[in-house]
Amino acid sequence: MGSCLSHENTKVDDSAKEKLKNSKIIFVVGGPGSGKGTTCEKIIEKYGYTHLSTGDILREEVNSGSERGKKLSEIMEKGQLVPMATVLEMLREAMLAKADTSTGFLIDGYPREVKQGEEFEKMIGSPTLLLYIDASSETMTQRLLKRGETSGRVDDNEETIKKRLETYYSITEPVIKFYESRGIVRKINAEGTVESVFEQVCVQLDALK
Ligand code: ADP
Ligand code: MG
């Protein structure tokens, strides 16, 4: 029985990989409030890629009021990371739904830890490029506090922001080092205006074609 089940899982994984093997996969990594979402919106406008924000996908689940959503909400309010299998499953579903029509996938806010990157590659595929959206912790904090005035996000408050930044530096930043050895990391200076950030991003995306 057990082997039968795992065999089935393997088959599902392979077919997902097969379906996505010609897709461009772009990871967008940076701290909370660095401007990932903002930059991704501009990329979609110009390049027509599919934007997948794991944060947005998770928040949709929270807002649906499901049991799973309630558990997610508790974790997110503490500024912690949601279990990997949950995020990955939701991400894979979303990508497969668009596999036939998408010119590329922008994965916003994932991987949050090295292990998530490794699992992603096992179940979905390898990233083509990693855009590292780099801003200082002061800049990120200021942007998040401002966003918190209107976002309604449970985690855009001073106390949670501190914890999210700690989580970012200890757990997410190592992801960048992990992919640097493959030569796919492109560092973007995100201290400036939205336009200046986007200009740097365009240089990198244009080089892909
Ligand atoms: P992330 O998705 O990385 O958490 P967002 O894109 O949501 O970050 O940006 C966080 C906040 O900062 C938003 O309110 C956004 O409007 C603002 N913001 C993003 N990029 C810039 C920038 N380059 N300059 C000023 N404000 C920015
Ligand atoms: Mg975001």
Coordinates of N, CA and C and ligand atoms in Angstrom, one line a residue:
M1 N 0.8 -1.2 0.0 CA 0.0 0.0 0.0 C 0.8 1.3 0.0
G2 N 1.8 1.3 1.0 CA 2.7 2.5 1.1 C 3.4 2.8 -0.2
S3 N 4.0 1.7 -0.8 CA 4.8 1.9 -2.0 C 3.9 2.4 -3.2
C4 N 2.7 1.8 -3.1 CA 1.7 2.2 -4.2 C 1.5 3.7 -4.2
L5 N 1.2 4.2 -2.9 CA 0.9 5.6 -2.7 C 2.1 6.5 -3.2
S6 N 3.3 6.1 -2.8 CA 4.5 6.9 -3.1 C 4.7 6.9 -4.6
H7 N 4.4 5.7 -5.2 CA 4.6 5.6 -6.6 C 3.7 6.6 -7.3
E8 N 2.5 6.7 -6.8 CA 1.5 7.6 -7.4 C 2.0 9.1 -7.3
N9 N 2.5 9.4 -6.1 CA 3.0 10.8 -5.9 C 4.1 11.1 -6.9
T10 N 5.0 10.1 -7.1 CA 6.1 10.4 -8.0 C 5.6 10.6 -9.4
K11 N 4.6 9.9 -9.8 CA 4.1 10.1 -11.1 C 3.5 11.5 -11.3
V12 N 2.7 11.9 -10.3 CA 2.1 13.3 -10.3 C 3.2 14.3 -10.4
D13 N 4.3 14.2 -9.6 CA 5.4 15.2 -9.6 C 6.0 15.2 -11.0
D14 N 6.3 14.1 -11.6 CA 6.9 14.1 -12.9 C 6.1 14.7 -14.0
S15 N 4.8 14.5 -13.9 CA 3.9 15.1 -15.0 C 3.9 16.6 -14.8
A16 N 3.9 17.1 -13.5 CA 3.9 18.5 -13.3 C 5.2 19.1 -13.9
K17 N 6.3 18.5 -13.6 CA 7.6 18.9 -14.1 C 7.6 18.9 -15.6
E18 N 7.1 17.9 -16.2 CA 7.1 17.7 -17.6 C 6.3 18.9 -18.3
K19 N 5.1 19.2 -17.6 CA 4.3 20.2 -18.2 C 4.9 21.6 -18.1
L20 N 5.8 21.8 -17.1 CA 6.4 23.1 -16.9 C 7.8 23.2 -17.4
K21 N 8.3 22.2 -18.1 CA 9.7 22.2 -18.4 C 10.2 23.3 -19.3
N22 N 9.3 23.8 -20.1 CA 9.7 24.9 -21.0 C 9.4 26.3 -20.5
S23 N 8.9 26.4 -19.3 CA 8.5 27.7 -18.7 C 9.7 28.4 -18.1
K24 N 9.7 29.7 -18.3 CA 10.7 30.5 -17.5 C 10.2 30.6 -16.1
I25 N 11.1 30.3 -15.2 CA 10.7 30.5 -13.8 C 11.6 31.5 -13.1
I26 N 11.0 32.6 -12.6 CA 11.8 33.6 -12.0 C 11.5 33.8 -10.6
F27 N 12.4 33.6 -9.7 CA 12.2 33.8 -8.3 C 12.5 35.3 -8.0
V28 N 11.6 35.9 -7.2 CA 11.8 37.2 -6.7 C 11.9 37.2 -5.2
V29 N 13.2 37.4 -4.8 CA 13.5 37.3 -3.3 C 13.9 38.6 -2.8
G30 N 13.5 38.9 -1.6 CA 13.9 40.1 -0.9 C 13.1 40.2 0.4
G31 N 13.5 41.1 1.3 CA 12.9 41.2 2.6 C 11.5 41.7 2.5
P32 N 10.7 41.6 3.6 CA 9.4 42.2 3.6 C 9.4 43.7 3.4
G33 N 8.6 44.2 2.5 CA 8.6 45.6 2.2 C 9.7 46.1 1.3
S34 N 10.5 45.2 0.7 CA 11.6 45.6 -0.2 C 11.0 46.1 -1.5
G35 N 9.8 45.6 -1.9 CA 9.2 46.1 -3.1 C 9.0 44.9 -4.1
K36 N 8.9 43.7 -3.6 CA 8.7 42.6 -4.5 C 7.4 42.7 -5.3
G37 N 6.3 42.9 -4.6 CA 5.0 43.0 -5.2 C 4.9 44.1 -6.2
T38 N 5.4 45.3 -5.8 CA 5.4 46.4 -6.6 C 6.1 46.2 -7.9
T39 N 7.3 45.6 -7.8 CA 8.2 45.3 -9.0 C 7.5 44.3 -9.9
C40 N 6.9 43.3 -9.3 CA 6.3 42.2 -10.0 C 5.1 42.8 -10.9
E41 N 4.4 43.7 -10.3 CA 3.3 44.3 -11.1 C 3.8 44.9 -12.3
K42 N 4.9 45.6 -12.2 CA 5.4 46.3 -13.4 C 6.0 45.3 -14.4
I43 N 6.5 44.2 -13.9 CA 7.0 43.2 -14.8 C 5.9 42.5 -15.6
I44 N 4.8 42.2 -14.9 CA 3.7 41.6 -15.6 C 3.2 42.5 -16.7
E45 N 3.1 43.8 -16.4 CA 2.6 44.8 -17.4 C 3.4 44.8 -18.6
K46 N 4.7 44.7 -18.5 CA 5.6 44.8 -19.7 C 5.8 43.4 -20.3
Y47 N 6.0 42.4 -19.5 CA 6.5 41.1 -20.0 C 5.4 40.0 -20.1
G48 N 4.3 40.3 -19.5 CA 3.1 39.4 -19.5 C 3.3 38.1 -18.8
Y49 N 4.3 38.1 -17.9 CA 4.5 36.8 -17.1 C 3.3 36.7 -16.1
T50 N 3.2 35.5 -15.6 CA 2.2 35.2 -14.5 C 2.8 35.5 -13.2
H51 N 2.1 36.3 -12.4 CA 2.6 36.7 -11.1 C 2.0 35.7 -10.0
L52 N 2.9 35.0 -9.3 CA 2.4 34.2 -8.2 C 3.0 34.6 -6.9
S53 N 2.2 35.2 -6.1 CA 2.7 35.6 -4.7 C 2.3 34.6 -3.7
T54 N 3.2 33.9 -3.1 CA 2.8 32.9 -2.1 C 2.0 33.5 -1.0
G55 N 2.5 34.8 -0.7 CA 1.8 35.5 0.4 C 0.3 35.7 0.0
D56 N 0.1 36.2 -1.2 CA -1.3 36.4 -1.7 C -2.1 35.1 -1.7
I57 N -1.5 34.1 -2.2 CA -2.2 32.8 -2.3 C -2.6 32.3 -0.9
L58 N -1.7 32.5 0.1 CA -2.0 32.1 1.4 C -3.1 33.0 2.1
R59 N -3.0 34.3 1.8 CA -3.9 35.2 2.4 C -5.3 35.0 1.8
E60 N -5.4 34.6 0.5 CA -6.7 34.2 -0.1 C -7.3 33.1 0.7
E61 N -6.5 32.1 1.1 CA -7.0 31.0 1.8 C -7.4 31.4 3.2
V62 N -6.7 32.4 3.8 CA -7.1 32.9 5.1 C -8.5 33.6 5.0
N63 N -8.6 34.4 4.0 CA -9.9 35.1 3.8 C -11.1 34.2 3.5
S64 N -10.8 33.1 2.9 CA -11.9 32.1 2.6 C -12.5 31.6 3.8
G65 N -11.8 31.8 5.0 CA -12.4 31.3 6.3 C -12.4 29.8 6.5
S66 N -11.6 29.1 5.6 CA -11.5 27.6 5.8 C -10.7 27.3 7.1
E67 N -10.8 26.0 7.5 CA -10.1 25.6 8.6 C -8.6 25.8 8.4
R68 N -8.1 25.4 7.2 CA -6.7 25.6 6.8 C -6.3 27.0 6.9
G69 N -7.3 27.9 6.5 CA -7.0 29.3 6.5 C -6.8 29.9 7.9
K70 N -7.6 29.3 8.9 CA -7.5 29.8 10.3 C -6.1 29.4 10.9
K71 N -5.7 28.2 10.5 CA -4.3 27.8 11.0 C -3.3 28.7 10.4
L72 N -3.4 29.0 9.1 CA -2.4 29.8 8.4 C -2.4 31.2 9.1
S73 N -3.6 31.7 9.4 CA -3.7 33.1 10.0 C -2.9 33.2 11.3
E74 N -3.0 32.1 12.1 CA -2.3 32.1 13.4 C -0.8 32.2 13.2
I75 N -0.3 31.4 12.2 CA 1.1 31.4 12.0 C 1.6 32.8 11.4
M76 N 0.8 33.3 10.5 CA 1.2 34.6 9.8 C 1.2 35.7 10.8
E77 N 0.3 35.7 11.8 CA 0.2 36.8 12.8 C 1.4 36.8 13.7
K78 N 2.1 35.6 13.8 CA 3.3 35.6 14.6 C 4.5 35.9 13.8
G79 N 4.3 36.2 12.5 CA 5.5 36.5 11.7 C 6.3 35.3 11.3
Q80 N 5.8 34.1 11.5 CA 6.5 32.9 11.1 C 6.3 32.4 9.7
L81 N 7.0 31.3 9.4 CA 6.8 30.8 8.0 C 5.8 29.6 8.1
V82 N 4.9 29.6 7.0 CA 3.9 28.5 6.9 C 4.6 27.2 6.4
P83 N 4.1 26.1 6.9 CA 4.8 24.8 6.5 C 5.0 24.7 5.0
M84 N 6.1 24.1 4.6 CA 6.6 24.1 3.2 C 5.6 23.3 2.3
A85 N 5.2 22.2 2.8 CA 4.3 21.3 1.9 C 3.1 22.1 1.5
T86 N 2.5 22.9 2.4 CA 1.3 23.6 2.1 C 1.5 24.6 1.1
V87 N 2.6 25.4 1.2 CA 2.9 26.5 0.3 C 3.2 25.9 -1.1
L88 N 3.9 24.8 -1.1 CA 4.4 24.2 -2.4 C 3.2 23.6 -3.2
E89 N 2.3 23.0 -2.5 CA 1.1 22.4 -3.1 C 0.3 23.5 -3.8
M90 N 0.1 24.6 -3.0 CA -0.7 25.7 -3.6 C -0.1 26.3 -4.8
L91 N 1.2 26.4 -4.7 CA 2.0 27.0 -5.8 C 2.0 26.1 -7.0
R92 N 2.1 24.9 -6.8 CA 2.1 23.9 -7.9 C 0.8 23.9 -8.6
E93 N -0.3 23.9 -7.8 CA -1.6 24.0 -8.4 C -1.8 25.2 -9.3
A94 N -1.4 26.3 -8.7 CA -1.5 27.6 -9.5 C -0.7 27.6 -10.8
M95 N 0.5 27.0 -10.7 CA 1.3 27.0 -11.9 C 0.8 26.1 -13.0
L96 N 0.3 24.9 -12.6 CA -0.2 24.0 -13.5 C -1.5 24.5 -14.2
A97 N -2.2 25.3 -13.5 CA -3.5 25.9 -14.1 C -3.1 26.8 -15.2
K98 N -1.9 27.4 -15.2 CA -1.5 28.3 -16.2 C -0.5 27.8 -17.2
A99 N -0.1 26.6 -17.0 CA 1.1 26.1 -17.8 C 1.0 26.2 -19.3
D100 N -0.2 26.1 -19.8 CA -0.3 26.1 -21.3 C -0.3 27.5 -21.9
T101 N -0.7 28.5 -21.1 CA -0.8 29.8 -21.6 C 0.2 30.8 -21.2
S102 N 1.0 30.5 -20.1 CA 1.9 31.5 -19.5 C 3.2 31.5 -20.3
T103 N 3.8 32.8 -20.4 CA 5.1 32.9 -21.1 C 6.2 32.8 -20.0
G104 N 5.8 32.8 -18.8 CA 6.8 32.7 -17.7 C 6.2 32.9 -16.4
F105 N 6.8 32.5 -15.3 CA 6.2 32.6 -14.0 C 7.1 33.4 -13.1
L106 N 6.5 34.4 -12.5 CA 7.2 35.2 -11.5 C 6.8 34.7 -10.1
I107 N 7.8 34.1 -9.4 CA 7.4 33.6 -8.1 C 7.9 34.6 -7.0
D108 N 6.9 35.3 -6.5 CA 7.1 36.4 -5.5 C 7.1 35.9 -4.1
G109 N 8.2 36.0 -3.4 CA 8.3 35.6 -2.0 C 8.5 34.2 -1.8
Y110 N 9.1 33.5 -2.7 CA 9.4 32.1 -2.5 C 10.6 31.8 -3.3
P111 N 11.6 31.0 -2.9 CA 11.6 30.3 -1.6 C 12.0 31.2 -0.4
R112 N 11.4 31.0 0.7 CA 11.7 31.7 2.0 C 12.8 31.0 2.7
E113 N 13.1 29.8 2.4 CA 14.2 29.1 3.1 C 14.8 28.2 2.0
V114 N 16.1 27.8 2.3 CA 16.8 27.0 1.3 C 16.1 25.7 1.0
K115 N 15.6 25.1 2.0 CA 14.8 23.8 1.9 C 13.7 24.0 0.9
Q116 N 13.0 25.1 1.0 CA 11.9 25.4 0.1 C 12.3 25.4 -1.4
G117 N 13.5 25.9 -1.6 CA 14.0 25.9 -3.0 C 14.3 24.5 -3.5
E118 N 14.9 23.7 -2.6 CA 15.2 22.4 -3.0 C 14.0 21.6 -3.3
E119 N 13.0 21.7 -2.4 CA 11.7 21.0 -2.7 C 11.0 21.5 -3.9
F120 N 11.1 22.8 -4.2 CA 10.5 23.4 -5.4 C 11.1 22.7 -6.6
E121 N 12.4 22.5 -6.6 CA 13.1 21.9 -7.8 C 12.7 20.4 -7.9
K122 N 12.5 19.8 -6.8 CA 12.1 18.4 -6.9 C 10.7 18.2 -7.5
M123 N 9.8 19.1 -7.1 CA 8.4 19.0 -7.5 C 7.9 19.8 -8.7
I124 N 8.6 20.9 -9.0 CA 8.2 21.8 -10.1 C 9.2 22.0 -11.1
G125 N 10.4 22.5 -10.8 CA 11.4 22.7 -11.8 C 12.5 23.6 -11.2
S126 N 13.5 23.9 -12.1 CA 14.6 24.8 -11.7 C 14.4 26.2 -12.1
P127 N 14.7 27.2 -11.2 CA 14.6 28.6 -11.6 C 15.5 29.0 -12.7
T128 N 15.1 29.9 -13.6 CA 15.9 30.4 -14.7 C 16.7 31.6 -14.1
L129 N 16.1 32.3 -13.2 CA 16.8 33.6 -12.7 C 16.2 33.9 -11.3
L130 N 17.1 34.5 -10.5 CA 16.6 34.9 -9.2 C 16.9 36.4 -9.1
L131 N 15.8 37.2 -9.0 CA 15.9 38.7 -8.8 C 16.0 38.9 -7.3
Y132 N 17.1 39.5 -6.9 CA 17.3 39.7 -5.4 C 17.0 41.2 -5.2
I133 N 15.8 41.5 -4.6 CA 15.4 42.9 -4.4 C 16.0 43.3 -3.0
D134 N 17.0 44.2 -3.1 CA 17.8 44.5 -1.9 C 17.5 45.9 -1.4
A135 N 17.0 45.9 -0.2 CA 16.8 47.2 0.5 C 17.2 47.1 1.9
S136 N 17.6 48.2 2.6 CA 18.0 48.1 4.0 C 16.8 47.9 4.9
S137 N 17.1 47.4 6.1 CA 16.0 47.1 7.0 C 15.3 48.4 7.4
E138 N 16.0 49.6 7.4 CA 15.3 50.8 7.7 C 14.3 51.2 6.6
T139 N 14.7 51.0 5.4 CA 13.8 51.3 4.3 C 12.6 50.3 4.3
M140 N 12.9 49.1 4.5 CA 11.8 48.1 4.5 C 10.8 48.4 5.6
T141 N 11.3 48.8 6.8 CA 10.4 49.1 7.9 C 9.5 50.3 7.6
Q142 N 10.2 51.3 7.1 CA 9.4 52.5 6.8 C 8.3 52.2 5.8
R143 N 8.7 51.4 4.7 CA 7.7 51.1 3.7 C 6.5 50.3 4.2
L144 N 6.9 49.3 5.1 CA 5.8 48.5 5.7 C 4.9 49.2 6.6
L145 N 5.5 50.2 7.4 CA 4.6 50.9 8.3 C 3.6 51.8 7.5
K146 N 4.1 52.3 6.4 CA 3.3 53.2 5.6 C 2.2 52.3 4.9
R147 N 2.7 51.1 4.4 CA 1.7 50.2 3.8 C 0.6 49.8 4.8
G148 N 1.1 49.6 6.1 CA 0.2 49.2 7.1 C -1.0 50.1 7.4
E149 N -0.8 51.4 7.0 CA -1.9 52.4 7.2 C -3.1 52.0 6.4
T150 N -2.9 51.3 5.3 CA -4.0 51.0 4.4 C -4.2 49.6 4.0
S151 N -3.2 48.7 4.3 CA -3.2 47.4 3.7 C -4.2 46.4 4.4
G152 N -4.5 46.7 5.7 CA -5.3 45.8 6.4 C -4.6 44.4 6.7
R153 N -3.3 44.3 6.4 CA -2.6 43.1 6.7 C -2.3 42.9 8.2
V154 N -2.6 41.7 8.7 CA -2.4 41.5 10.1 C -0.9 41.6 10.5
D155 N 0.0 41.5 9.5 CA 1.4 41.5 9.9 C 2.1 42.8 9.6
D156 N 1.4 43.8 9.2 CA 2.0 45.1 8.9 C 1.9 46.0 10.2
N157 N 2.4 45.5 11.3 CA 2.5 46.3 12.5 C 3.9 46.3 13.0
E158 N 4.3 47.3 13.9 CA 5.7 47.4 14.2 C 6.3 46.1 14.8
E159 N 5.6 45.5 15.7 CA 6.1 44.3 16.4 C 6.3 43.2 15.4
T160 N 5.3 42.9 14.6 CA 5.5 41.8 13.6 C 6.5 42.1 12.6
I161 N 6.6 43.4 12.2 CA 7.6 43.7 11.2 C 9.0 43.4 11.7
K162 N 9.3 43.6 13.0 CA 10.6 43.3 13.6 C 10.9 41.8 13.4
K163 N 9.9 41.0 13.7 CA 10.0 39.5 13.7 C 10.2 39.1 12.2
R164 N 9.5 39.7 11.3 CA 9.6 39.3 9.9 C 11.0 39.6 9.4
L165 N 11.5 40.7 9.8 CA 12.9 41.1 9.4 C 13.9 40.1 9.9
E166 N 13.7 39.7 11.2 CA 14.6 38.7 11.8 C 14.5 37.4 11.0
T167 N 13.3 37.0 10.7 CA 13.1 35.7 10.0 C 13.8 35.8 8.6
Y168 N 13.6 37.0 8.0 CA 14.2 37.2 6.7 C 15.7 37.0 6.7
Y169 N 16.4 37.8 7.7 CA 17.8 37.7 7.7 C 18.4 36.3 8.0
S170 N 17.7 35.6 9.0 CA 18.3 34.4 9.4 C 17.9 33.2 8.5
I171 N 16.7 33.2 7.9 CA 16.2 32.1 7.1 C 16.2 32.3 5.6
T172 N 15.8 33.5 5.2 CA 15.6 33.7 3.8 C 16.9 34.1 3.0
E173 N 17.6 35.0 3.7 CA 18.8 35.5 3.0 C 19.8 34.3 2.5
P174 N 19.9 33.3 3.3 CA 20.8 32.2 2.8 C 20.3 31.6 1.5
V175 N 19.1 31.8 1.1 CA 18.6 31.3 -0.2 C 19.4 31.9 -1.3
I176 N 19.7 33.2 -1.1 CA 20.4 33.9 -2.2 C 21.8 33.3 -2.4
K177 N 22.5 33.0 -1.3 CA 23.8 32.4 -1.3 C 23.7 31.1 -2.0
F178 N 22.7 30.3 -1.7 CA 22.5 29.0 -2.3 C 22.5 29.0 -3.8
Y179 N 21.8 30.1 -4.4 CA 21.7 30.1 -5.8 C 22.8 30.9 -6.5
E180 N 23.6 31.6 -5.7 CA 24.7 32.4 -6.3 C 25.7 31.5 -7.0
S181 N 25.9 30.3 -6.4 CA 26.9 29.4 -7.0 C 26.4 28.9 -8.4
R182 N 25.1 29.1 -8.7 CA 24.7 28.7 -10.0 C 24.7 29.8 -11.0
G183 N 25.1 31.0 -10.5 CA 25.2 32.1 -11.4 C 23.8 32.7 -11.9
I184 N 22.8 32.5 -11.2 CA 21.5 33.0 -11.6 C 20.9 34.1 -10.8
V185 N 21.7 34.6 -9.8 CA 21.3 35.7 -8.9 C 21.6 37.0 -9.6
R186 N 20.6 37.9 -9.6 CA 20.8 39.3 -10.1 C 20.4 40.2 -9.0
K187 N 21.3 41.0 -8.5 CA 21.0 41.9 -7.3 C 20.5 43.2 -7.8
I188 N 19.4 43.6 -7.3 CA 18.7 44.8 -7.7 C 18.8 45.8 -6.5
N189 N 19.3 47.0 -6.7 CA 19.3 48.0 -5.6 C 17.9 48.6 -5.5
A190 N 17.3 48.3 -4.4 CA 15.8 48.7 -4.2 C 15.7 49.9 -3.3
E191 N 16.7 50.7 -3.1 CA 16.6 51.8 -2.3 C 15.9 53.0 -3.0
G192 N 16.0 53.0 -4.3 CA 15.5 54.2 -5.1 C 14.1 54.1 -5.4
T193 N 13.7 54.9 -6.4 CA 12.3 54.9 -6.8 C 11.8 53.6 -7.4
V194 N 10.5 53.4 -7.5 CA 9.9 52.3 -8.2 C 10.5 52.2 -9.6
E195 N 10.6 53.3 -10.3 CA 11.1 53.3 -11.7 C 12.5 52.9 -11.8
S196 N 13.3 53.4 -10.8 CA 14.8 53.0 -10.9 C 15.0 51.5 -10.6
V197 N 14.1 51.0 -9.8 CA 14.2 49.5 -9.5 C 13.8 48.8 -10.7
F198 N 12.7 49.2 -11.3 CA 12.2 48.5 -12.5 C 13.2 48.6 -13.7
E199 N 13.9 49.7 -13.8 CA 14.9 49.8 -14.9 C 16.0 48.7 -14.8
Q200 N 16.4 48.5 -13.6 CA 17.5 47.5 -13.3 C 16.9 46.1 -13.6
V201 N 15.7 45.9 -13.3 CA 15.0 44.6 -13.5 C 14.9 44.3 -15.0
C202 N 14.6 45.4 -15.8 CA 14.4 45.2 -17.2 C 15.7 44.8 -17.9
V203 N 16.8 45.4 -17.5 CA 18.1 45.0 -18.0 C 18.3 43.5 -17.9
Q204 N 17.9 42.9 -16.7 CA 18.1 41.5 -16.5 C 17.2 40.6 -17.3
L205 N 15.9 41.1 -17.4 CA 14.9 40.3 -18.1 C 15.1 40.3 -19.6
D206 N 15.6 41.5 -20.1 CA 15.8 41.6 -21.5 C 17.0 40.7 -21.9
A207 N 17.9 40.5 -21.0 CA 19.0 39.6 -21.3 C 18.6 38.1 -21.4
L208 N 17.5 37.8 -20.9 CA 17.0 36.4 -20.9 C 16.5 36.0 -22.3
K209 N 16.0 37.0 -23.1 CA 15.4 36.6 -24.3 C 16.3 36.1 -25.4
Ligands
ADP1 P1 6.9 43.3 -0.7 O1 6.0 42.6 -1.7 O2 8.4 43.0 -1.0 O3 6.6 43.0 0.8 P2 5.6 45.7 -1.6 O4 5.8 45.7 -3.1 O5 4.3 45.4 -1.1 O6 6.8 44.9 -0.8 O7 6.1 47.2 -1.1 C1 5.9 47.5 0.3 C2 5.5 49.0 0.4 O8 6.5 49.8 -0.1 C3 4.3 49.2 -0.5 O9 3.4 50.1 0.2 C4 4.8 49.9 -1.8 O10 3.9 50.8 -2.3 C5 6.1 50.6 -1.2 N1 7.2 50.6 -2.2 C6 7.6 49.5 -2.9 N2 8.7 49.8 -3.7 C7 9.0 51.1 -3.4 C8 10.0 52.1 -3.8 N3 10.9 51.7 -4.7 N4 10.0 53.3 -3.3 C9 9.0 53.6 -2.4 N5 8.1 52.8 -1.9 C10 8.0 51.6 -2.4
MG2 MG 4.5 41.2 -1.4

